[in-house]
């Protein structure tokens, strides 16, 4: 049972435009959500997180939106840059404890 | 501050053998988690240790085991290797594991032939 789903395996965006990566979850007990970026041959790198008491969190070019009623979160990257090309994973956790459930990832390609 | 260090980076083993992977967390981090990454499956949670105790466990067979030492370093062991165990094994550490982001190492690539 895939509790966290990223239904788009890949996304291609032009440099300077907005990238929107989506993630759906099924477990209503999740209360902490994160996005990670992964380059080949490296471990995932933490990007941004949001707790269930918020519906938006911003950090520079990255904004995460959480819609609890729809059990949906999204990551917006504005403006997109070629260096953003990587696989993006969303993850969720139900406190307490450090068990994160990851989606399958979306490969973002930002073309110059 | 040094990041999460995993050794070795690459391993090739034969079916039926066993393997031990090592992870040194970021200094001061007490929670260590292990994940398996295979193509199309994303990152699958194996287990999490906090203060030398297994706090969470994923849905993997008993052939997968781990432990954490008093200095927070962790090891993962896989016995009776199967071809399907070929994967990237990632270790991650965090301060407490609760509402604190995981910081990942670069992983150990295990190939079982």
mmCIF file of C-alpha atoms in Angstrom:
data_model
loop_
_atom_site.group_PDB
_atom_site.id
_atom_site.type_symbol
_atom_site.label_atom_id
_atom_site.label_comp_id
_atom_site.label_asym_id
_atom_site.label_seq_id
_atom_site.Cartn_x
_atom_site.Cartn_y
_atom_site.Cartn_z
ATOM 1 C CA UNK A 1 0.000 0.000 0.000
ATOM 2 C CA UNK A 2 1.658 3.196 -1.231
ATOM 3 C CA UNK A 3 0.792 5.794 1.406
ATOM 4 C CA UNK A 4 2.659 8.584 -0.376
ATOM 5 C CA UNK A 5 2.298 8.873 -4.129
ATOM 6 C CA UNK A 6 3.989 10.964 -6.754
ATOM 7 C CA UNK A 7 2.024 10.193 -9.861
ATOM 8 C CA UNK A 8 4.286 11.983 -12.319
ATOM 9 C CA UNK A 9 7.550 10.107 -12.825
ATOM 10 C CA UNK A 10 8.984 12.993 -14.829
ATOM 11 C CA UNK A 11 8.494 16.691 -15.541
ATOM 12 C CA UNK A 12 10.184 18.944 -18.073
ATOM 13 C CA UNK A 13 10.191 22.733 -17.646
ATOM 14 C CA UNK A 14 11.824 25.655 -19.425
ATOM 15 C CA UNK A 15 14.416 27.669 -17.502
ATOM 16 C CA UNK A 16 12.853 30.678 -15.765
ATOM 17 C CA UNK A 17 9.375 29.157 -15.643
ATOM 18 C CA UNK A 18 7.612 27.628 -12.658
ATOM 19 C CA UNK A 19 8.047 23.956 -11.761
ATOM 20 C CA UNK A 20 5.182 22.350 -9.848
ATOM 21 C CA UNK A 21 5.723 18.926 -8.338
ATOM 22 C CA UNK A 22 2.780 17.145 -6.797
ATOM 23 C CA UNK A 23 2.352 14.579 -4.068
ATOM 24 C CA UNK A 24 -0.696 12.815 -2.624
ATOM 25 C CA UNK A 25 -0.988 10.880 0.600
ATOM 26 C CA UNK A 26 -3.576 8.568 2.076
ATOM 27 C CA UNK A 27 -2.775 8.445 5.787
ATOM 28 C CA UNK A 28 -4.621 11.192 7.677
ATOM 29 C CA UNK A 29 -2.252 10.684 10.628
ATOM 30 C CA UNK A 30 0.636 12.243 8.713
ATOM 31 C CA UNK A 31 1.457 15.598 10.243
ATOM 32 C CA UNK A 32 4.913 16.459 8.939
ATOM 33 C CA UNK A 33 5.848 16.672 5.269
ATOM 34 C CA UNK A 34 9.166 17.189 3.549
ATOM 35 C CA UNK A 35 10.681 17.512 0.094
ATOM 36 C CA UNK A 36 14.079 16.123 -0.818
ATOM 37 C CA UNK A 37 16.181 16.548 -3.925
ATOM 38 C CA UNK A 38 18.465 13.798 -5.188
ATOM 39 C CA UNK A 39 21.273 13.922 -7.727
ATOM 40 C CA UNK A 40 22.675 10.691 -9.190
ATOM 41 C CA UNK A 41 25.252 8.952 -6.983
ATOM 42 C CA UNK A 42 24.376 11.174 -4.025
ATOM 43 C CA UNK A 43 22.034 10.818 -1.094
ATOM 44 C CA UNK A 44 18.830 12.886 -0.953
ATOM 45 C CA UNK A 45 19.229 16.452 0.272
ATOM 46 C CA UNK A 46 16.598 18.080 2.451
ATOM 47 C CA UNK A 47 14.887 21.022 0.723
ATOM 48 C CA UNK A 48 11.890 22.240 2.683
ATOM 49 C CA UNK A 49 9.321 20.981 5.163
ATOM 50 C CA UNK A 50 5.860 21.867 6.421
ATOM 51 C CA UNK A 51 3.882 20.786 9.447
ATOM 52 C CA UNK A 52 0.166 20.113 9.311
ATOM 53 C CA UNK A 53 -0.661 23.283 11.224
ATOM 54 C CA UNK A 54 0.427 25.347 8.219
ATOM 55 C CA UNK A 55 -0.741 25.434 4.626
ATOM 56 C CA UNK A 56 2.279 27.152 3.102
ATOM 57 C CA UNK A 57 5.990 27.429 3.737
ATOM 58 C CA UNK A 58 8.473 29.432 1.693
ATOM 59 C CA UNK A 59 12.238 29.294 1.419
ATOM 60 C CA UNK A 60 13.709 31.381 -1.351
ATOM 61 C CA UNK A 61 12.662 29.976 -4.708
ATOM 62 C CA UNK A 62 10.944 26.994 -3.065
ATOM 63 C CA UNK A 63 7.407 27.014 -1.691
ATOM 64 C CA UNK A 64 5.508 24.035 -0.351
ATOM 65 C CA UNK A 65 1.713 24.061 -0.210
ATOM 66 C CA UNK A 66 -0.326 21.676 1.902
ATOM 67 C CA UNK A 67 -4.024 20.953 1.344
ATOM 68 C CA UNK A 68 -5.035 18.707 4.221
ATOM 69 C CA UNK A 69 -8.610 18.179 3.093
ATOM 70 C CA UNK A 70 -7.393 16.905 -0.268
ATOM 71 C CA UNK A 71 -4.394 15.117 1.277
ATOM 72 C CA UNK A 72 -2.220 16.831 -1.282
ATOM 73 C CA UNK A 73 1.001 18.777 -1.205
ATOM 74 C CA UNK A 74 2.953 20.489 -3.897
ATOM 75 C CA UNK A 75 6.376 22.019 -4.345
ATOM 76 C CA UNK A 76 6.713 25.158 -6.453
ATOM 77 C CA UNK A 77 10.094 26.239 -7.772
ATOM 78 C CA UNK A 78 10.187 29.762 -9.167
ATOM 79 C CA UNK A 79 12.125 30.552 -11.267
ATOM 80 C CA UNK A 80 13.389 27.144 -12.321
ATOM 81 C CA UNK A 81 17.094 26.820 -13.062
ATOM 82 C CA UNK A 82 19.039 24.100 -14.917
ATOM 83 C CA UNK A 83 20.757 23.192 -11.617
ATOM 84 C CA UNK A 84 17.359 22.225 -10.244
ATOM 85 C CA UNK A 85 17.341 19.201 -12.552
ATOM 86 C CA UNK A 86 17.200 16.219 -10.187
ATOM 87 C CA UNK A 87 14.804 13.668 -8.731
ATOM 88 C CA UNK A 88 12.457 15.156 -6.146
ATOM 89 C CA UNK A 89 10.965 13.033 -3.386
ATOM 90 C CA UNK A 90 8.143 14.006 -1.101
ATOM 91 C CA UNK A 91 7.992 12.350 2.309
ATOM 92 C CA UNK A 92 5.570 12.244 5.210
ATOM 93 C CA UNK A 93 5.722 11.339 8.859
ATOM 94 C CA UNK A 94 3.253 10.637 11.653
ATOM 95 C CA UNK A 95 4.820 11.666 14.942
ATOM 96 C CA UNK A 96 6.452 10.536 17.065
ATOM 97 C CA UNK A 97 9.561 8.938 15.685
ATOM 98 C CA UNK A 98 11.714 9.400 12.640
ATOM 99 C CA UNK A 99 9.972 7.078 10.215
ATOM 100 C CA UNK A 100 9.540 8.921 6.932
ATOM 101 C CA UNK A 101 7.433 7.444 4.156
ATOM 102 C CA UNK A 102 8.671 8.487 0.725
ATOM 103 C CA UNK A 103 6.983 8.762 -2.624
ATOM 104 C CA UNK A 104 8.541 7.192 -5.704
ATOM 105 C CA UNK A 105 10.059 10.454 -6.885
ATOM 106 C CA UNK A 106 9.605 12.819 -9.835
ATOM 107 C CA UNK A 107 12.504 13.506 -12.161
ATOM 108 C CA UNK A 108 12.597 17.217 -12.985
ATOM 109 C CA UNK A 109 14.439 18.391 -16.074
ATOM 110 C CA UNK A 110 14.927 22.138 -16.487
ATOM 111 C CA UNK A 111 15.950 23.012 -20.023
ATOM 112 C CA UNK A 112 17.956 26.153 -20.844
ATOM 113 C CA UNK B 1 30.500 19.753 10.357
ATOM 114 C CA UNK B 2 31.076 16.408 8.631
ATOM 115 C CA UNK B 3 28.029 14.857 6.974
ATOM 116 C CA UNK B 4 26.719 11.332 7.221
ATOM 117 C CA UNK B 5 29.396 8.867 6.159
ATOM 118 C CA UNK B 6 28.578 5.449 4.743
ATOM 119 C CA UNK B 7 31.082 2.717 4.031
ATOM 120 C CA UNK B 8 31.750 1.048 1.744
ATOM 121 C CA UNK B 9 30.409 2.962 -1.275
ATOM 122 C CA UNK B 10 30.169 -0.150 -3.428
ATOM 123 C CA UNK B 11 29.839 -3.848 -2.668
ATOM 124 C CA UNK B 12 29.489 -6.910 -4.834
ATOM 125 C CA UNK B 13 28.326 -10.082 -3.121
ATOM 126 C CA UNK B 14 27.097 -13.508 -4.149
ATOM 127 C CA UNK B 15 23.695 -14.986 -3.371
ATOM 128 C CA UNK B 16 23.641 -16.623 0.028
ATOM 129 C CA UNK B 17 26.395 -14.487 1.506
ATOM 130 C CA UNK B 18 25.885 -11.898 4.192
ATOM 131 C CA UNK B 19 26.911 -8.258 4.240
ATOM 132 C CA UNK B 20 27.422 -5.505 6.815
ATOM 133 C CA UNK B 21 27.074 -1.837 5.968
ATOM 134 C CA UNK B 22 28.314 0.955 8.194
ATOM 135 C CA UNK B 23 27.027 4.452 8.903
ATOM 136 C CA UNK B 24 28.521 7.302 10.912
ATOM 137 C CA UNK B 25 25.929 10.003 11.639
ATOM 138 C CA UNK B 26 26.469 13.726 11.916
ATOM 139 C CA UNK B 27 28.055 14.570 15.252
ATOM 140 C CA UNK B 28 25.361 15.105 17.870
ATOM 141 C CA UNK B 29 22.652 13.272 15.944
ATOM 142 C CA UNK B 30 21.129 10.453 17.944
ATOM 143 C CA UNK B 31 18.662 9.041 15.453
ATOM 144 C CA UNK B 32 19.837 6.864 12.572
ATOM 145 C CA UNK B 33 17.512 5.480 9.905
ATOM 146 C CA UNK B 34 18.134 3.100 7.033
ATOM 147 C CA UNK B 35 16.393 3.091 3.670
ATOM 148 C CA UNK B 36 16.544 0.896 0.597
ATOM 149 C CA UNK B 37 16.230 2.525 -2.818
ATOM 150 C CA UNK B 38 15.423 0.476 -5.901
ATOM 151 C CA UNK B 39 14.298 1.693 -9.334
ATOM 152 C CA UNK B 40 10.570 2.415 -9.365
ATOM 153 C CA UNK B 41 10.130 1.797 -5.620
ATOM 154 C CA UNK B 42 11.432 5.031 -4.215
ATOM 155 C CA UNK B 43 12.917 4.883 -0.750
ATOM 156 C CA UNK B 44 11.651 2.064 1.430
ATOM 157 C CA UNK B 45 12.074 2.435 5.182
ATOM 158 C CA UNK B 46 14.045 -0.352 6.851
ATOM 159 C CA UNK B 47 14.431 0.696 10.486
ATOM 160 C CA UNK B 48 15.318 3.539 12.806
ATOM 161 C CA UNK B 49 17.517 3.538 15.874
ATOM 162 C CA UNK B 50 17.582 6.062 18.664
ATOM 163 C CA UNK B 51 19.929 5.806 21.621
ATOM 164 C CA UNK B 52 20.901 2.225 20.702
ATOM 165 C CA UNK B 53 17.263 1.071 20.585
ATOM 166 C CA UNK B 54 15.262 0.187 17.508
ATOM 167 C CA UNK B 55 12.381 2.644 17.574
ATOM 168 C CA UNK B 56 10.696 1.922 14.235
ATOM 169 C CA UNK B 57 10.771 -0.945 11.795
ATOM 170 C CA UNK B 58 9.625 -1.253 8.199
ATOM 171 C CA UNK B 59 8.194 -4.245 6.379
ATOM 172 C CA UNK B 60 11.367 -6.121 5.537
ATOM 173 C CA UNK B 61 12.140 -9.768 6.328
ATOM 174 C CA UNK B 62 14.184 -10.741 9.350
ATOM 175 C CA UNK B 63 17.253 -11.172 7.130
ATOM 176 C CA UNK B 64 17.628 -7.415 7.460
ATOM 177 C CA UNK B 65 18.877 -6.330 10.855
ATOM 178 C CA UNK B 66 20.677 -3.420 12.372
ATOM 179 C CA UNK B 67 22.163 -2.019 15.497
ATOM 180 C CA UNK B 68 23.367 1.248 16.919
ATOM 181 C CA UNK B 69 26.360 1.777 19.127
ATOM 182 C CA UNK B 70 26.790 4.119 22.076
ATOM 183 C CA UNK B 71 28.534 6.681 19.825
ATOM 184 C CA UNK B 72 25.423 6.636 17.554
ATOM 185 C CA UNK B 73 27.250 4.867 14.735
ATOM 186 C CA UNK B 74 25.066 2.236 13.137
ATOM 187 C CA UNK B 75 25.479 -0.959 11.168
ATOM 188 C CA UNK B 76 23.040 -2.803 8.961
ATOM 189 C CA UNK B 77 23.352 -6.496 8.231
ATOM 190 C CA UNK B 78 21.715 -8.528 5.499
ATOM 191 C CA UNK B 79 22.038 -12.284 5.718
ATOM 192 C CA UNK B 80 21.426 -14.930 3.058
ATOM 193 C CA UNK B 81 21.558 -12.395 0.249
ATOM 194 C CA UNK B 82 19.100 -12.645 -2.624
ATOM 195 C CA UNK B 83 19.316 -11.097 -6.091
ATOM 196 C CA UNK B 84 16.451 -8.760 -5.171
ATOM 197 C CA UNK B 85 18.533 -7.230 -2.396
ATOM 198 C CA UNK B 86 20.572 -5.383 -5.005
ATOM 199 C CA UNK B 87 19.885 -1.737 -4.244
ATOM 200 C CA UNK B 88 21.235 1.534 -2.951
ATOM 201 C CA UNK B 89 21.168 1.486 0.854
ATOM 202 C CA UNK B 90 20.919 4.907 2.406
ATOM 203 C CA UNK B 91 21.584 5.872 5.956
ATOM 204 C CA UNK B 92 20.203 9.090 7.427
ATOM 205 C CA UNK B 93 20.654 10.819 10.747
ATOM 206 C CA UNK B 94 18.717 13.465 12.605
ATOM 207 C CA UNK B 95 18.889 15.161 15.985
ATOM 208 C CA UNK B 96 15.938 13.385 17.517
ATOM 209 C CA UNK B 97 14.026 11.912 14.600
ATOM 210 C CA UNK B 98 10.862 13.786 15.537
ATOM 211 C CA UNK B 99 10.036 16.753 13.292
ATOM 212 C CA UNK B 100 13.679 17.097 12.420
ATOM 213 C CA UNK B 101 14.790 16.562 8.824
ATOM 214 C CA UNK B 102 16.824 13.526 7.933
ATOM 215 C CA UNK B 103 20.308 14.122 6.595
ATOM 216 C CA UNK B 104 21.362 11.385 4.210
ATOM 217 C CA UNK B 105 24.694 9.851 3.372
ATOM 218 C CA UNK B 106 25.625 9.031 -0.227
ATOM 219 C CA UNK B 107 24.674 5.404 0.217
ATOM 220 C CA UNK B 108 26.187 1.992 -0.322
ATOM 221 C CA UNK B 109 25.471 0.416 -3.697
ATOM 222 C CA UNK B 110 25.043 -3.321 -3.139
ATOM 223 C CA UNK B 111 25.052 -5.680 -6.102
ATOM 224 C CA UNK B 112 24.154 -9.325 -5.535
ATOM 225 C CA UNK B 113 25.167 -11.743 -8.284
#
